[in-house]
CSV table of C-alpha atoms in Angstrom, one decimal:
chain,number,residue,atom,x,y,z
A,1,UNK,CA,-7.1,-2.9,-7.0
A,2,UNK,CA,-3.7,-2.9,-5.5
A,3,UNK,CA,-3.4,-5.6,-3.0
A,4,UNK,CA,-1.9,-5.7,0.5
A,5,UNK,CA,-1.1,-8.6,2.9
A,6,UNK,CA,-3.8,-11.0,4.1
A,7,UNK,CA,-4.9,-12.1,7.6
A,8,UNK,CA,-7.4,-14.8,8.5
A,9,UNK,CA,-10.0,-14.0,11.2
A,10,UNK,CA,-11.0,-10.4,11.0
A,11,UNK,CA,-13.3,-7.7,12.4
A,12,UNK,CA,-16.8,-6.6,11.5
A,13,UNK,CA,-17.3,-3.7,9.0
A,14,UNK,CA,-18.3,-1.5,11.9
A,15,UNK,CA,-15.2,-2.4,14.0
A,16,UNK,CA,-13.0,-1.8,11.0
A,17,UNK,CA,-14.7,1.6,10.3
A,18,UNK,CA,-13.8,2.6,13.8
A,19,UNK,CA,-10.2,1.5,13.3
A,20,UNK,CA,-10.1,3.5,10.1
A,21,UNK,CA,-11.3,6.6,12.0
A,22,UNK,CA,-8.5,6.1,14.6
A,23,UNK,CA,-6.0,5.5,11.8
A,24,UNK,CA,-6.9,8.8,10.1
A,25,UNK,CA,-5.5,10.5,13.2
A,26,UNK,CA,-2.1,8.9,13.0
A,27,UNK,CA,0.8,11.2,11.9
A,28,UNK,CA,1.8,9.2,8.8
A,29,UNK,CA,-1.8,9.0,7.5
A,30,UNK,CA,-2.4,12.7,8.3
A,31,UNK,CA,0.8,13.6,6.5
A,32,UNK,CA,-0.2,11.6,3.3
A,33,UNK,CA,-3.8,13.0,3.3
A,34,UNK,CA,-2.3,16.6,3.7
A,35,UNK,CA,0.0,16.0,0.7
A,36,UNK,CA,-2.8,14.6,-1.4
A,37,UNK,CA,-4.8,17.7,-0.8
A,38,UNK,CA,-1.7,19.9,-1.5
A,39,UNK,CA,-1.4,18.1,-4.8
A,40,UNK,CA,-4.9,19.1,-5.7
A,41,UNK,CA,-6.7,15.8,-4.8
A,42,UNK,CA,-9.5,16.2,-2.3
A,43,UNK,CA,-10.4,13.2,-0.1
A,44,UNK,CA,-14.0,13.2,0.7
A,45,UNK,CA,-15.6,11.6,3.8
A,46,UNK,CA,-16.4,8.5,1.8
A,47,UNK,CA,-13.0,8.0,0.2
A,48,UNK,CA,-11.9,5.3,2.7
A,49,UNK,CA,-14.4,2.6,3.5
A,50,UNK,CA,-14.4,-0.7,5.4
A,51,UNK,CA,-15.9,-3.6,3.5
A,52,UNK,CA,-16.2,-7.4,3.6
A,53,UNK,CA,-13.9,-8.7,0.9
A,54,UNK,CA,-14.3,-12.1,-0.9
A,55,UNK,CA,-10.7,-11.9,-2.2
A,56,UNK,CA,-7.8,-12.7,0.0
A,57,UNK,CA,-6.5,-9.1,0.2
A,58,UNK,CA,-6.3,-6.6,3.1
A,59,UNK,CA,-7.4,-3.7,1.0
A,60,UNK,CA,-7.0,-1.8,-2.2
A,61,UNK,CA,-7.2,1.5,-4.1
A,62,UNK,CA,-9.2,2.0,-7.2
A,63,UNK,CA,-9.5,5.2,-9.3
A,64,UNK,CA,-12.9,6.8,-8.8
A,65,UNK,CA,-13.8,4.6,-5.9
A,66,UNK,CA,-11.1,5.3,-3.3
A,67,UNK,CA,-9.7,3.0,-0.7
A,68,UNK,CA,-11.3,-0.2,0.6
A,69,UNK,CA,-10.1,-1.8,3.9
A,70,UNK,CA,-11.1,-5.4,4.0
A,71,UNK,CA,-12.6,-5.7,7.5
A,72,UNK,CA,-12.7,-9.5,7.4
A,73,UNK,CA,-8.9,-9.6,7.1
A,74,UNK,CA,-8.2,-6.9,9.7
A,75,UNK,CA,-7.6,-7.9,13.4
A,76,UNK,CA,-5.7,-5.0,15.0
A,77,UNK,CA,-5.3,-1.3,14.5
A,78,UNK,CA,-1.7,-1.6,13.2
A,79,UNK,CA,-3.0,-3.7,10.2
A,80,UNK,CA,-5.6,-1.0,9.3
A,81,UNK,CA,-2.9,1.7,9.6
A,82,UNK,CA,-0.6,-0.2,7.3
A,83,UNK,CA,-3.4,-0.6,4.7
A,84,UNK,CA,-4.3,3.1,4.9
A,85,UNK,CA,-0.6,4.2,4.4
A,86,UNK,CA,0.0,1.8,1.6
A,87,UNK,CA,-3.2,2.7,-0.3
A,88,UNK,CA,-2.8,6.4,0.3
A,89,UNK,CA,0.6,6.2,-1.4
A,90,UNK,CA,-1.2,4.7,-4.5
A,91,UNK,CA,-3.7,7.5,-4.3
A,92,UNK,CA,-0.9,10.1,-4.1
A,93,UNK,CA,0.9,8.5,-7.1
A,94,UNK,CA,-2.3,8.7,-9.2
A,95,UNK,CA,-2.9,12.3,-8.1
A,96,UNK,CA,0.6,13.5,-9.0
A,97,UNK,CA,0.9,11.5,-12.3
A,98,UNK,CA,-2.2,12.5,-14.3
A,99,UNK,CA,-1.5,9.8,-16.8
A,100,UNK,CA,-1.0,6.9,-14.4
A,101,UNK,CA,-2.5,3.8,-16.1
A,102,UNK,CA,-3.0,0.8,-13.8
A,103,UNK,CA,-3.2,-1.5,-16.9
A,104,UNK,CA,0.4,-0.5,-17.8
A,105,UNK,CA,2.6,-3.0,-16.0
A,106,UNK,CA,5.4,-0.4,-15.4
A,107,UNK,CA,3.0,2.2,-14.0
A,108,UNK,CA,1.5,-0.4,-11.6
A,109,UNK,CA,4.8,-1.8,-10.6
A,110,UNK,CA,6.2,1.6,-9.9
A,111,UNK,CA,3.4,2.5,-7.5
A,112,UNK,CA,3.7,-0.9,-5.8
A,113,UNK,CA,7.5,-0.4,-5.4
A,114,UNK,CA,6.9,3.0,-3.8
A,115,UNK,CA,4.0,1.8,-1.6
A,116,UNK,CA,6.0,-1.2,-0.4
A,117,UNK,CA,9.1,0.9,0.3
A,118,UNK,CA,7.6,4.0,1.8
A,119,UNK,CA,4.8,2.4,3.9
A,120,UNK,CA,6.8,0.3,6.2
A,121,UNK,CA,5.2,-2.9,4.8
A,122,UNK,CA,8.7,-4.4,4.6
A,123,UNK,CA,10.1,-3.3,8.0
A,124,UNK,CA,12.2,-6.2,9.3
A,125,UNK,CA,9.9,-6.7,12.3
A,126,UNK,CA,6.9,-7.2,10.0
A,127,UNK,CA,9.0,-9.6,8.0
A,128,UNK,CA,10.0,-11.6,11.0
A,129,UNK,CA,6.3,-11.9,12.0
A,130,UNK,CA,5.6,-13.2,8.5
A,131,UNK,CA,8.3,-15.8,8.9
A,132,UNK,CA,11.0,-14.3,6.8
A,133,UNK,CA,14.2,-14.4,8.8
A,134,UNK,CA,16.8,-12.8,6.5
A,135,UNK,CA,18.3,-9.7,8.0
A,136,UNK,CA,20.6,-8.3,5.3
A,137,UNK,CA,18.9,-7.1,2.2
A,138,UNK,CA,15.4,-8.1,3.5
A,139,UNK,CA,13.7,-4.8,2.6
A,140,UNK,CA,14.3,-4.8,-1.1
A,141,UNK,CA,13.6,-8.6,-1.4
A,142,UNK,CA,10.3,-8.0,0.5
A,143,UNK,CA,9.3,-5.1,-1.7
A,144,UNK,CA,10.0,-7.2,-4.8
A,145,UNK,CA,8.1,-10.1,-3.4
A,146,UNK,CA,5.1,-8.0,-2.5
A,147,UNK,CA,5.2,-6.1,-5.9
A,148,UNK,CA,4.9,-9.5,-7.7
A,149,UNK,CA,2.1,-10.6,-5.4
A,150,UNK,CA,0.1,-7.4,-6.0
A,151,UNK,CA,0.8,-7.5,-9.7
A,152,UNK,CA,-0.6,-11.0,-9.9
A,153,UNK,CA,-4.0,-9.5,-9.6
A,154,UNK,CA,-3.6,-7.3,-12.6
A,155,UNK,CA,-5.1,-9.2,-15.6
A,156,UNK,CA,-3.0,-7.0,-18.0
A,157,UNK,CA,0.3,-8.2,-16.6
A,158,UNK,CA,1.7,-11.7,-16.8
A,159,UNK,CA,4.2,-12.8,-14.3
A,160,UNK,CA,7.1,-12.3,-16.7
A,161,UNK,CA,5.8,-8.9,-17.8
A,162,UNK,CA,5.4,-7.8,-14.2
A,163,UNK,CA,8.9,-9.0,-13.3
A,164,UNK,CA,10.4,-7.2,-16.4
A,165,UNK,CA,8.5,-4.0,-15.7
A,166,UNK,CA,9.6,-4.1,-12.0
A,167,UNK,CA,13.2,-4.6,-12.9
A,168,UNK,CA,13.2,-2.0,-15.6
A,169,UNK,CA,11.9,0.8,-13.4
A,170,UNK,CA,13.2,-0.4,-10.0
A,171,UNK,CA,15.9,2.3,-9.3
A,172,UNK,CA,13.8,5.3,-10.3
A,173,UNK,CA,10.7,4.2,-8.4
A,174,UNK,CA,12.5,2.8,-5.3
A,175,UNK,CA,14.4,6.1,-5.0
A,176,UNK,CA,11.3,8.3,-5.5
A,177,UNK,CA,10.3,9.1,-2.0
A,178,UNK,CA,7.8,11.9,-2.6
A,179,UNK,CA,6.0,13.2,-0.7
A,180,UNK,CA,8.6,12.3,1.9
A,181,UNK,CA,12.1,13.9,1.9
A,182,UNK,CA,13.5,10.4,2.4
A,183,UNK,CA,12.1,7.0,3.0
A,184,UNK,CA,10.5,6.9,6.4
């Protein structure tokens, strides 16, 4: 599963499921769902689920299982919305690239670069709330940091293999803004 940021005290599965329902009505989530379907990938009613997670992750996407939002790491609607957006970008990547292989470090890194860049995960206000105070160049540093954090959960990719893959494909993946015309 692709990882997102962690939070301590969270919500119940039922509360999180309600936040997911509200999140599905937000413009960015609606846009991504629409483009997934335009690309030939239907999202069923059970594609996005709230669940209690033992791992310290906010959520994840897995082929054939869909998106999990970790209720016990979600406190507010904005956190759920961010997980939905980030994970829907992974789903979109898998939909449009029929041969995406999550065990391939370059494939995984590329989708993480895109999700980090396009989801707003690294907006400077979010970074300030996380305690990162750098203003210039913060977004790319944040994306790289979060790619490496997510890749650490891939048993097929060592830290050095993850870093090498990320650096090798950075420009192509960072500049790939599909389905957006430009980075939001």
